[in-house]
mmCIF file of C-alpha atoms and ligand atoms in Angstrom:
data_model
loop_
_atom_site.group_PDB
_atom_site.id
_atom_site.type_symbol
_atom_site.label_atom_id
_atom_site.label_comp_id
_atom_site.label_asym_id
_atom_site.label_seq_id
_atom_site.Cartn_x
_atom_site.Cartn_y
_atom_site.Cartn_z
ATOM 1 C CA UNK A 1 4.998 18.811 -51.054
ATOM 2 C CA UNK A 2 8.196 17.092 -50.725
ATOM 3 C CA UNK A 3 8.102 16.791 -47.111
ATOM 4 C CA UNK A 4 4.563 15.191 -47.121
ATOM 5 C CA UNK A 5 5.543 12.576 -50.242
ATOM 6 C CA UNK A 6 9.300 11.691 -48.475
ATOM 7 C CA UNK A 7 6.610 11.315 -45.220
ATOM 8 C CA UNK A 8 4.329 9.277 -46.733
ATOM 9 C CA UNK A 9 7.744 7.184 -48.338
ATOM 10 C CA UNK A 10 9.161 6.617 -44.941
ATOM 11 C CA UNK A 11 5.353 5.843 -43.475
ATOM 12 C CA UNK A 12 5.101 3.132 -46.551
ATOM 13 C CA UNK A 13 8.535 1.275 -45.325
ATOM 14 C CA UNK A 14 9.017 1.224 -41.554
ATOM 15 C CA UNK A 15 4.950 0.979 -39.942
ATOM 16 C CA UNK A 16 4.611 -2.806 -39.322
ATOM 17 C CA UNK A 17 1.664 -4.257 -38.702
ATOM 18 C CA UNK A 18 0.533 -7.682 -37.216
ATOM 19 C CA UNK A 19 -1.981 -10.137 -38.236
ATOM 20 C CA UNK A 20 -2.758 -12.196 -35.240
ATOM 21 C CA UNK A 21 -3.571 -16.053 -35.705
ATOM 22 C CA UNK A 22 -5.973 -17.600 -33.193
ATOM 23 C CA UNK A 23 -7.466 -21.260 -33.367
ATOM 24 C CA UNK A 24 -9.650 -22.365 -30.691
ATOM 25 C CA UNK A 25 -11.298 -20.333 -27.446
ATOM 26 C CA UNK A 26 -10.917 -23.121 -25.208
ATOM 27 C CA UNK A 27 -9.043 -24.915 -22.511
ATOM 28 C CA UNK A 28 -8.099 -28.317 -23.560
ATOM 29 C CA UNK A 29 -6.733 -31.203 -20.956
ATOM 30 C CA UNK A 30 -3.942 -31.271 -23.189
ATOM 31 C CA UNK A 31 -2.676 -28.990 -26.313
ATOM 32 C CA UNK A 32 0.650 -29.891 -28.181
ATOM 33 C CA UNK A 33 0.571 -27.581 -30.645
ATOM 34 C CA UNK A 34 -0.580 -24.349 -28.245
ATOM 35 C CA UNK A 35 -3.867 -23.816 -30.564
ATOM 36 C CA UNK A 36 -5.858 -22.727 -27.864
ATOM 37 C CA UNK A 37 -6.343 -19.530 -25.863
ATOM 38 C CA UNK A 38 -8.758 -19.855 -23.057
ATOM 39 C CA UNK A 39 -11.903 -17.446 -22.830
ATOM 40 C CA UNK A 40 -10.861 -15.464 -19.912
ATOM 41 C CA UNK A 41 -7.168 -14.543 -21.651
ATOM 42 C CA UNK A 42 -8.710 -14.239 -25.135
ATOM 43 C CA UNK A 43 -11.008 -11.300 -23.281
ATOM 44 C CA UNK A 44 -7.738 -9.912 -21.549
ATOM 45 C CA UNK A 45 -6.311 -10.035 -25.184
ATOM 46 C CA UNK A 46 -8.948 -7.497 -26.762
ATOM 47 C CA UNK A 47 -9.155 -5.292 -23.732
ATOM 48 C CA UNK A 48 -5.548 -5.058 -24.623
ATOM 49 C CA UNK A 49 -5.935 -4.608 -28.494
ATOM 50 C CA UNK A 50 -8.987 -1.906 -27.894
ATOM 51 C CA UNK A 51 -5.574 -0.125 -27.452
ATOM 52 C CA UNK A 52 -4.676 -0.469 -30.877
ATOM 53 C CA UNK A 53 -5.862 0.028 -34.127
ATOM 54 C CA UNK A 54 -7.492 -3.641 -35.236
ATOM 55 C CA UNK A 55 -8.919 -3.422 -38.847
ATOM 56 C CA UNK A 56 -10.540 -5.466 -40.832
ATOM 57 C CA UNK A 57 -9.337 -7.735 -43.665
ATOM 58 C CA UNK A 58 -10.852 -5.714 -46.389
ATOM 59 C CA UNK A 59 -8.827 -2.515 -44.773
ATOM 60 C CA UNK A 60 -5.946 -4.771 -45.182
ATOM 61 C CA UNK A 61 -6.898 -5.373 -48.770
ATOM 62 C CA UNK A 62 -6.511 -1.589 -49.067
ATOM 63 C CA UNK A 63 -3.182 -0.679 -47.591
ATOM 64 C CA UNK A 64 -1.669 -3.685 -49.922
ATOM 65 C CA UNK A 65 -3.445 -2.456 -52.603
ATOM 66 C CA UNK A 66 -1.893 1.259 -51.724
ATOM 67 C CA UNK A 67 -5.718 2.163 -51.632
ATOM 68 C CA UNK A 68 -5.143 3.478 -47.607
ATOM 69 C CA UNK A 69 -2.307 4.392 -45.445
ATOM 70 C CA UNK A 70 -1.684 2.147 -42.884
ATOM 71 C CA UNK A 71 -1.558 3.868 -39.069
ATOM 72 C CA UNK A 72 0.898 2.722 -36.690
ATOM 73 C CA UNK A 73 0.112 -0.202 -34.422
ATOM 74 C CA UNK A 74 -2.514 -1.860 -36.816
ATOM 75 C CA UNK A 75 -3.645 -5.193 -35.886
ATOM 76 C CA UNK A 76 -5.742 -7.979 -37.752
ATOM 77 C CA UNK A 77 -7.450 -10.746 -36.115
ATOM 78 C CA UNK A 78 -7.838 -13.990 -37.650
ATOM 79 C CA UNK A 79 -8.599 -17.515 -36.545
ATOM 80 C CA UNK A 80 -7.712 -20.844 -38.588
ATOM 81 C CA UNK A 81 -9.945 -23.966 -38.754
ATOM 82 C CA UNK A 82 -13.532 -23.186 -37.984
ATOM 83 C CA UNK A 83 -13.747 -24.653 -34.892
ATOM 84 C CA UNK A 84 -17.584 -23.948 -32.835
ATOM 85 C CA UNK A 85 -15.668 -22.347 -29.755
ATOM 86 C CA UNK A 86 -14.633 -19.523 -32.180
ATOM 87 C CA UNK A 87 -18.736 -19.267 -32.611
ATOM 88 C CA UNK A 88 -19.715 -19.885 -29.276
ATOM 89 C CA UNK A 89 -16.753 -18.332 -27.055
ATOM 90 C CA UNK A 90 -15.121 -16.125 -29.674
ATOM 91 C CA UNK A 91 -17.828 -14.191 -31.526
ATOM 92 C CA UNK A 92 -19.514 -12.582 -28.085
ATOM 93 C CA UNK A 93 -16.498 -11.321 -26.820
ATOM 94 C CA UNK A 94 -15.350 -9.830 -30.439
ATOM 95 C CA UNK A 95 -18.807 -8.189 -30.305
ATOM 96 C CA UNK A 96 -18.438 -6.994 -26.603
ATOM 97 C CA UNK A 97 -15.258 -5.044 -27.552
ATOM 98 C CA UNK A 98 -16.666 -4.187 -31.355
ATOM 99 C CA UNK A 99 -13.198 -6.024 -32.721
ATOM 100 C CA UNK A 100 -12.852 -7.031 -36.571
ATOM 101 C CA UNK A 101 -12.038 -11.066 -37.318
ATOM 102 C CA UNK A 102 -11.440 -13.179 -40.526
ATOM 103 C CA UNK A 103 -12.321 -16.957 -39.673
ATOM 104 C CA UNK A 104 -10.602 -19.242 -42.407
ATOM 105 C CA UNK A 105 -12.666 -22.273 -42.889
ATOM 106 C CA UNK A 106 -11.598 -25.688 -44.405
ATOM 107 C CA UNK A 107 -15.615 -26.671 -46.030
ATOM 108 C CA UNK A 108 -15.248 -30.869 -46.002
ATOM 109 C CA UNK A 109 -15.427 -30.287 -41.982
ATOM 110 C CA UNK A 110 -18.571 -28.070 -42.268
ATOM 111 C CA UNK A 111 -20.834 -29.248 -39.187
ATOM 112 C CA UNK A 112 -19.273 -32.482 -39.115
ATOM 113 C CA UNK A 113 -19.558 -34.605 -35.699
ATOM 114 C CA UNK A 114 -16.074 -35.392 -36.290
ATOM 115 C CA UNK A 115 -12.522 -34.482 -34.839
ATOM 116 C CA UNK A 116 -9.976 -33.288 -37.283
ATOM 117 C CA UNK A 117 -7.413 -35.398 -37.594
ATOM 118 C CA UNK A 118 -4.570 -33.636 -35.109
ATOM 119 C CA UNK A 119 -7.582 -33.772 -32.647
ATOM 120 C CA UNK A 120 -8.341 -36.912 -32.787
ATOM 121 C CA UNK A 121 -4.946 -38.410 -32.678
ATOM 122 C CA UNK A 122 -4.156 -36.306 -29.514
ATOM 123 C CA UNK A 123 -7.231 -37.913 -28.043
ATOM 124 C CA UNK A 124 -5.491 -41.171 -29.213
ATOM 125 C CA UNK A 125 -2.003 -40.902 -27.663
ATOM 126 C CA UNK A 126 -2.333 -38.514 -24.544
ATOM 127 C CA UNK A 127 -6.033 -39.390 -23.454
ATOM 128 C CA UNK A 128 -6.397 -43.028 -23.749
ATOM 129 C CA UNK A 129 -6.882 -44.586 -20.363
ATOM 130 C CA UNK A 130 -4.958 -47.538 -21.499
ATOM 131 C CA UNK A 131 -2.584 -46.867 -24.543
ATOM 132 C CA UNK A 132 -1.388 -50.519 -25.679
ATOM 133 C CA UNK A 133 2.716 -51.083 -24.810
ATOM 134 C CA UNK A 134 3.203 -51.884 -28.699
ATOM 135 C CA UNK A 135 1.639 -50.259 -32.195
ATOM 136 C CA UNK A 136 2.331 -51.982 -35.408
ATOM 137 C CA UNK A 137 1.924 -50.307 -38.622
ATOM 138 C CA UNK A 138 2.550 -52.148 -41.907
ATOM 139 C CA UNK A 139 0.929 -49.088 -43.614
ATOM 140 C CA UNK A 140 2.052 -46.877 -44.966
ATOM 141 C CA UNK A 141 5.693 -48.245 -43.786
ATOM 142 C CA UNK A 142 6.395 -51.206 -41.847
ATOM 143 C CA UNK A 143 7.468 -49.529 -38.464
ATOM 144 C CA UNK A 144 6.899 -50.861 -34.996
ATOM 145 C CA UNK A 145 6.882 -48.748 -31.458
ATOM 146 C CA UNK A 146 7.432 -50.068 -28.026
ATOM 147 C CA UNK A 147 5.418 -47.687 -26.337
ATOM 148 C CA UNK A 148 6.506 -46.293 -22.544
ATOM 149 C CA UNK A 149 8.809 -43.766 -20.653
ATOM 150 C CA UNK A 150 11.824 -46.565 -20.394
ATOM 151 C CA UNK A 151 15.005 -47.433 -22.145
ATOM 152 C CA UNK A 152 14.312 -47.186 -26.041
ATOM 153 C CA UNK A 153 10.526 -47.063 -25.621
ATOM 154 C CA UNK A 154 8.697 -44.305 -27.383
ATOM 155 C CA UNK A 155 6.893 -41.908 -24.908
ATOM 156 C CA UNK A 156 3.380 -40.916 -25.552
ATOM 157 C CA UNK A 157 4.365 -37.788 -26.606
ATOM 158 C CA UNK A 158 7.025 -38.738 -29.228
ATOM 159 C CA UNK A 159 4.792 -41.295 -30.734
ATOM 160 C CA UNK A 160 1.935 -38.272 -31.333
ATOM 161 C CA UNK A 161 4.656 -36.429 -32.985
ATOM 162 C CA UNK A 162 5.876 -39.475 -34.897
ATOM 163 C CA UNK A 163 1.983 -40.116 -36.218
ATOM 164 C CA UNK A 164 1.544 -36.617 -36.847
ATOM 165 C CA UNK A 165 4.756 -36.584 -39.652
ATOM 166 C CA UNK A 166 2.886 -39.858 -41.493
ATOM 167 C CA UNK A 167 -0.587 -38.059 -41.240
ATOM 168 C CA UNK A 168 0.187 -35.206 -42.502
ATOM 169 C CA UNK A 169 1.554 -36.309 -45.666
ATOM 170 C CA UNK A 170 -1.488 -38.455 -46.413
ATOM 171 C CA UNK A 171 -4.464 -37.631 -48.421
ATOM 172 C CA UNK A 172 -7.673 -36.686 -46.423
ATOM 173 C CA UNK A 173 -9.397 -40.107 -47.041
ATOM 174 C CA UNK A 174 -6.144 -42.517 -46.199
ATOM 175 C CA UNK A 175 -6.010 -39.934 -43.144
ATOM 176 C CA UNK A 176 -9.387 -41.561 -41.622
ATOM 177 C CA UNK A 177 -8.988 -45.127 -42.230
ATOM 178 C CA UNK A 178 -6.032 -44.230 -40.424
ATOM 179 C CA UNK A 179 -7.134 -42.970 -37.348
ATOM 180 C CA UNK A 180 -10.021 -45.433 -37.885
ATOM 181 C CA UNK A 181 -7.190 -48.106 -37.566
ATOM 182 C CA UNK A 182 -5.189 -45.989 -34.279
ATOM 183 C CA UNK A 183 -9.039 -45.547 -32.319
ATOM 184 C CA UNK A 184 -9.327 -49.457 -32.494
ATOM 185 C CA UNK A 185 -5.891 -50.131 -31.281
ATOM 186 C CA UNK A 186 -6.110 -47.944 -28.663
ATOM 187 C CA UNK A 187 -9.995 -48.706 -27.726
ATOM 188 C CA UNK A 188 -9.879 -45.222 -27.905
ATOM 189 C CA UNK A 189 -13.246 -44.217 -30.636
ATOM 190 C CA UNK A 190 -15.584 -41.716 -29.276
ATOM 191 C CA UNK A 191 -15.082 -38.099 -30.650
ATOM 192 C CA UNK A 192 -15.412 -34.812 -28.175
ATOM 193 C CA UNK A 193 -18.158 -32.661 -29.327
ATOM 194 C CA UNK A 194 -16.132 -29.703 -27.955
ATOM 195 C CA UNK A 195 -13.633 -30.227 -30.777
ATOM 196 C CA UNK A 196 -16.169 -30.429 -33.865
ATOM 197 C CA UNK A 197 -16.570 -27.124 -36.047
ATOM 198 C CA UNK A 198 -19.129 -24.555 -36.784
ATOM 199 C CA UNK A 199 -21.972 -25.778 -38.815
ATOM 200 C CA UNK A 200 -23.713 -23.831 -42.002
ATOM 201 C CA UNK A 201 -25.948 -22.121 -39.696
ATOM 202 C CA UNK A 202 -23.400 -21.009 -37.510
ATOM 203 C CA UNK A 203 -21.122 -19.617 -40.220
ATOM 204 C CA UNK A 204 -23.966 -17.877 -41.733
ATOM 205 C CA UNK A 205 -25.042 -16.147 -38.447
ATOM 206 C CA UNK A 206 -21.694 -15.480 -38.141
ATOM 207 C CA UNK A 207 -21.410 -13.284 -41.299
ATOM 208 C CA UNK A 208 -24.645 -11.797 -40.971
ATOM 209 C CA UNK A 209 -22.140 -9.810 -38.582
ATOM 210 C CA UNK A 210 -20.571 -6.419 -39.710
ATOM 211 C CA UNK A 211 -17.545 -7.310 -38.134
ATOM 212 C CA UNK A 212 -16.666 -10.913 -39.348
ATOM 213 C CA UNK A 213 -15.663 -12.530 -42.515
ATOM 214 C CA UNK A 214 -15.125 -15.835 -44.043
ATOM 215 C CA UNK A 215 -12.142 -16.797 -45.267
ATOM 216 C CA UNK A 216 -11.194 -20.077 -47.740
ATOM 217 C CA UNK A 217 -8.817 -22.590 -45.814
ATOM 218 C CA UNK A 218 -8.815 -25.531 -48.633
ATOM 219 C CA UNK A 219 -11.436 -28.684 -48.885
ATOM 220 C CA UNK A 220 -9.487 -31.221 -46.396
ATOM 221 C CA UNK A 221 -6.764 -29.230 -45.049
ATOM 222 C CA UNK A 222 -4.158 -30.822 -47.015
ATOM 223 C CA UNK A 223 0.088 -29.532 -46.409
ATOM 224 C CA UNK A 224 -0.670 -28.330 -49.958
ATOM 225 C CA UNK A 225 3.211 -28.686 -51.271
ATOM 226 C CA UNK A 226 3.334 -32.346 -50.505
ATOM 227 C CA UNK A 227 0.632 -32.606 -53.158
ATOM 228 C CA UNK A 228 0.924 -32.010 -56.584
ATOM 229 C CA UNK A 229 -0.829 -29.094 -58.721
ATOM 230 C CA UNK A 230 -3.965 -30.978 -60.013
ATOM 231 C CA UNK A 231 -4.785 -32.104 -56.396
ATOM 232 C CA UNK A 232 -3.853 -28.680 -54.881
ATOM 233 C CA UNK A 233 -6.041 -26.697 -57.421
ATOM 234 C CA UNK A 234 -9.108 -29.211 -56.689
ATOM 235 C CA UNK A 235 -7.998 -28.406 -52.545
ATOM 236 C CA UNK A 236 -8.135 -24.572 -53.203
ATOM 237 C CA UNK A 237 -10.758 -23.988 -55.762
ATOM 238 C CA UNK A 238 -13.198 -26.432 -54.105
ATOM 239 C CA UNK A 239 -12.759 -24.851 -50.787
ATOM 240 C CA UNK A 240 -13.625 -21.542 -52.470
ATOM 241 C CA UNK A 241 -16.631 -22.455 -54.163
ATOM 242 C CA UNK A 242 -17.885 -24.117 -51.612
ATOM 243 C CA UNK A 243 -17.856 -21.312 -49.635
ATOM 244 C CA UNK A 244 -18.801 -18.516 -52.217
ATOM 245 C CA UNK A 245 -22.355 -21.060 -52.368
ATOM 246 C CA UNK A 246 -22.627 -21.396 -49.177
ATOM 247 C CA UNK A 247 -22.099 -17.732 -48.170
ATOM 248 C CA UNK A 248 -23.408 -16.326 -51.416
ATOM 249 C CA UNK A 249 -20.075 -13.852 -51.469
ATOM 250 C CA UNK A 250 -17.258 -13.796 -53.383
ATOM 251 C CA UNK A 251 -14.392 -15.349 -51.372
ATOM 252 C CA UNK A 252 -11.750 -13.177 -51.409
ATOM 253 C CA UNK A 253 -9.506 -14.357 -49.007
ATOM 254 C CA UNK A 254 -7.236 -17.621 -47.840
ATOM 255 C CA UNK A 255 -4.748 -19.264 -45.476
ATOM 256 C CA UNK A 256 -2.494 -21.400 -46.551
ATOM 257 C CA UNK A 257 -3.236 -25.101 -44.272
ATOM 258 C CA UNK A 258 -0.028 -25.333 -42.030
ATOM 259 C CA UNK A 259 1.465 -21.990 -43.484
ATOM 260 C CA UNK A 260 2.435 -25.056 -46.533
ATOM 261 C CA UNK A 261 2.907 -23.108 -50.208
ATOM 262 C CA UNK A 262 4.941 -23.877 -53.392
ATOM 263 C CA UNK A 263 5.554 -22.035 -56.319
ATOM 264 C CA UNK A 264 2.644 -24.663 -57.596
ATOM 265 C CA UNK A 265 -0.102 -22.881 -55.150
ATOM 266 C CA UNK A 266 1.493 -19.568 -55.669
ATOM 267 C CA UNK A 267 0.895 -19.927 -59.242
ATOM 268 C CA UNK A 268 -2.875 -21.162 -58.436
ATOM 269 C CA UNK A 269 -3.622 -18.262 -56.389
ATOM 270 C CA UNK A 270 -1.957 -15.873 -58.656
ATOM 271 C CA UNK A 271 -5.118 -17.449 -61.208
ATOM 272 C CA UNK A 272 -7.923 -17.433 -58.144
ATOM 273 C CA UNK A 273 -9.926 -14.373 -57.030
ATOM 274 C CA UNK A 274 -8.321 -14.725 -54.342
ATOM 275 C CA UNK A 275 -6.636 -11.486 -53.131
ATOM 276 C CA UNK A 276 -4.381 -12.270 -50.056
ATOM 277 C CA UNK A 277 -3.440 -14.954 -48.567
ATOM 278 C CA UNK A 278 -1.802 -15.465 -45.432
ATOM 279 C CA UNK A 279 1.211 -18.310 -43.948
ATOM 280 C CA UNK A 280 2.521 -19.153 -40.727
ATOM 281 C CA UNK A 281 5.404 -17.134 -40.886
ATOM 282 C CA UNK A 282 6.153 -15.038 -38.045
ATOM 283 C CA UNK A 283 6.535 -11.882 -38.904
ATOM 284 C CA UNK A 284 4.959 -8.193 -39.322
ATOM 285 C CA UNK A 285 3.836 -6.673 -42.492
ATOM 286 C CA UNK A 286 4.325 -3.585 -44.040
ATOM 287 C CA UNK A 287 3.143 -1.837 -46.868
ATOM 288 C CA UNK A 288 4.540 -3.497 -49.283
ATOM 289 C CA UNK A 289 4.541 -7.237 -48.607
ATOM 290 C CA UNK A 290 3.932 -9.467 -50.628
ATOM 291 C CA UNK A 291 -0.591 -10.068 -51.032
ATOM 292 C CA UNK A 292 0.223 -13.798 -51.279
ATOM 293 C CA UNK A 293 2.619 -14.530 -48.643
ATOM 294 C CA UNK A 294 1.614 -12.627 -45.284
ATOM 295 C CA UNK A 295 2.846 -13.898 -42.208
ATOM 296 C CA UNK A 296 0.914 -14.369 -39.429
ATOM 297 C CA UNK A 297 2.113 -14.737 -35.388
ATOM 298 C CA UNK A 298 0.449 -17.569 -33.359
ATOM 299 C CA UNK A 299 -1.188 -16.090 -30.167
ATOM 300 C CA UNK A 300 -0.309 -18.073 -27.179
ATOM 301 C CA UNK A 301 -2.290 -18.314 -23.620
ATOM 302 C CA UNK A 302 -1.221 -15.763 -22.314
ATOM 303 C CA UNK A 303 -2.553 -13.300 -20.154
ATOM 304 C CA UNK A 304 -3.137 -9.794 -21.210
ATOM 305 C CA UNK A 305 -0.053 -8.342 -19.796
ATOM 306 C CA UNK A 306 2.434 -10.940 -21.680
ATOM 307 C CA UNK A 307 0.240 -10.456 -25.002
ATOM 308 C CA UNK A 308 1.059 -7.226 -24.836
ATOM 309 C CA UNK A 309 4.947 -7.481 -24.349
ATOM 310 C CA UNK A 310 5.021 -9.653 -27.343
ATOM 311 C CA UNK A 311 2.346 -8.106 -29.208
ATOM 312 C CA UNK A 312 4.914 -4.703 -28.890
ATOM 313 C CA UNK A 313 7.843 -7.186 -29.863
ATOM 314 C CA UNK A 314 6.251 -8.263 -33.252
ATOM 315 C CA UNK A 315 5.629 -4.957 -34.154
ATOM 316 C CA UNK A 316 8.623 -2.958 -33.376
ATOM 317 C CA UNK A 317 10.987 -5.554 -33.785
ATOM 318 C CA UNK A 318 11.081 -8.339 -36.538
ATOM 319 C CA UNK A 319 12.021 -11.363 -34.032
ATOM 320 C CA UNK A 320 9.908 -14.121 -32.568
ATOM 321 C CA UNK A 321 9.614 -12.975 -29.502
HETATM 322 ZN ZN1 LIG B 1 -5.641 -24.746 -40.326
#
């Protein structure tokens, strides 16, 4: 009796688990942030995690909730952003090997023939045929770049990363007129289909599926903690109801947009249905962490062999390896 409780102690505070954060099935000309795993390593990656013992996000629910013991090498698949390749590319092969996913959907990009904005600004800056040698913004500061790969010019590169700090911290509608403004300069204004997002349909075929579930991933995708409580409330409890209509379910489930929380959407979630809710952090879980903060690591495109080395990493050890 005391053996099998001190066990069942030890079991509850060293096995680590992993939740696994995917974003697109695709291979993009170019990918700054490394949010996309092609098809043929995404297959290697679940031939490897067949391996292991993938649940599903409800099982997770349950080992939180000290409703079910967790075994060792547990894994959880999810995938931020509701982009179509996750349909198209994704689902199939999750089928083929009978694997468990969460999809986290942000609902004012629902079928929309339109490229988020990180897309579309990539499109901008790396894959304009002609990028203009100067961009002048009065708004929303006065800041000027001399655009090249000279002297005090502003590669490319740099001036995606430089955009991508204003954009982020700007509402949802400011964020178009914004690109709106970037597309013109740069002559740059047609939108790749192979970027837009799963429509109603889609996301309702999709959790017709045993294995799949829908997740709550805000309205707009705002960094929620640059907002503040009124505007992140509207963010998270649209983005729920829109899916609980849309799906008919109760949504039970969220990721924070960019891993961003404050004690303001902590406190919003704590009042929410919402159960768990996952960040960016990289890190296992055990047991007993926290329902509202689990971390989650970014898969890379790897193949399966170097999944697996770091897929061992996270779980035995908690580095970032
Ligand atoms: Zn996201």
């Amino acid at each position: 009796m005391f053996r099998s409780l001190l066990s069942s102690i030890k079991q509850k505070y060293t096995r680590r688990g992993v939740v696994l954060m995917y974003h697109r099935i695709a291979t993009p000309l170019s990918d700054p942030w490394e949010l996309s795993v092609s098809p043929e390593h995404f297959e290697e990656h679940l031939k490897v995690l067949k391996a292991y013992h993938v649940i599903s996000i409800k099982e997770l629910a349950d080992i939180l909730g000290n409703k079910r013991r967790m075994a060792t090498n547990t894994a959880i698949i999810t995938f931020d952003d509701g982009y179509r390749d996750n349909y198209l590319a994704g689902k199939p092969l999750l089928e083929k090997y009978n694997l468990p996913a969460t999809f986290f959907i942000p609902t004012n990009s629902i079928g929309e023939q339109q490229e988020f904005w990180w897309d579309a600004l990539e499109r901008i800056c790396l894959q304009s045929p002609n990028l203009p040698d100067k961009l002048i913004l009065e708004q929303p500061d006065n800041i000027s770049w001399d655009i090249g790969n000279s002297g005090n010019m502003v590669s490319p590169a740099d001036l995606y990363l430089n955009l991508c700090v204003i954009l982020r911290k700007m509402p949802a509608t400011q964020q178009q007129t914004f690109i709106k403004t970037l597309e013109t300069w740069a002559n740059n204004t047609n939108n790749r289909p192979e970027y837009f997002t799963m429509d109603k349909k889609e996301l309702l075929d999709l959790q017709s599926g045993k294995l799949f579930t829908i997740g709550a991933h805000t309205m707009t995708h705002p960094f929620l903690p640059d907002f503040p409580y009124n505007y992140q409330k509207s963010e998270i409890q649209g983005g729920i109801t829109h899916l609980e209509e849309l799906t008919g379910n109760p949504i039970k489930y969220l990721a924070y947009p960019h891993g961003g929380r404050d004690q303001n959407t902590l406190d919003i979630l704590a009042e929410s249905g919402v159960g768990l809710a996952f960040t960016t952090d990289p890190q296992h879980f055990k047991a007993d962490t926290d329902k509202l903060t689990i971390p989650r690591f970014q898969v890379g495109n790897w193949d399966g062999k170097t999944f697996e080395f770091h897929l061992n990493n996270w779980m035995r050890n908690n580095t970032l390896a």
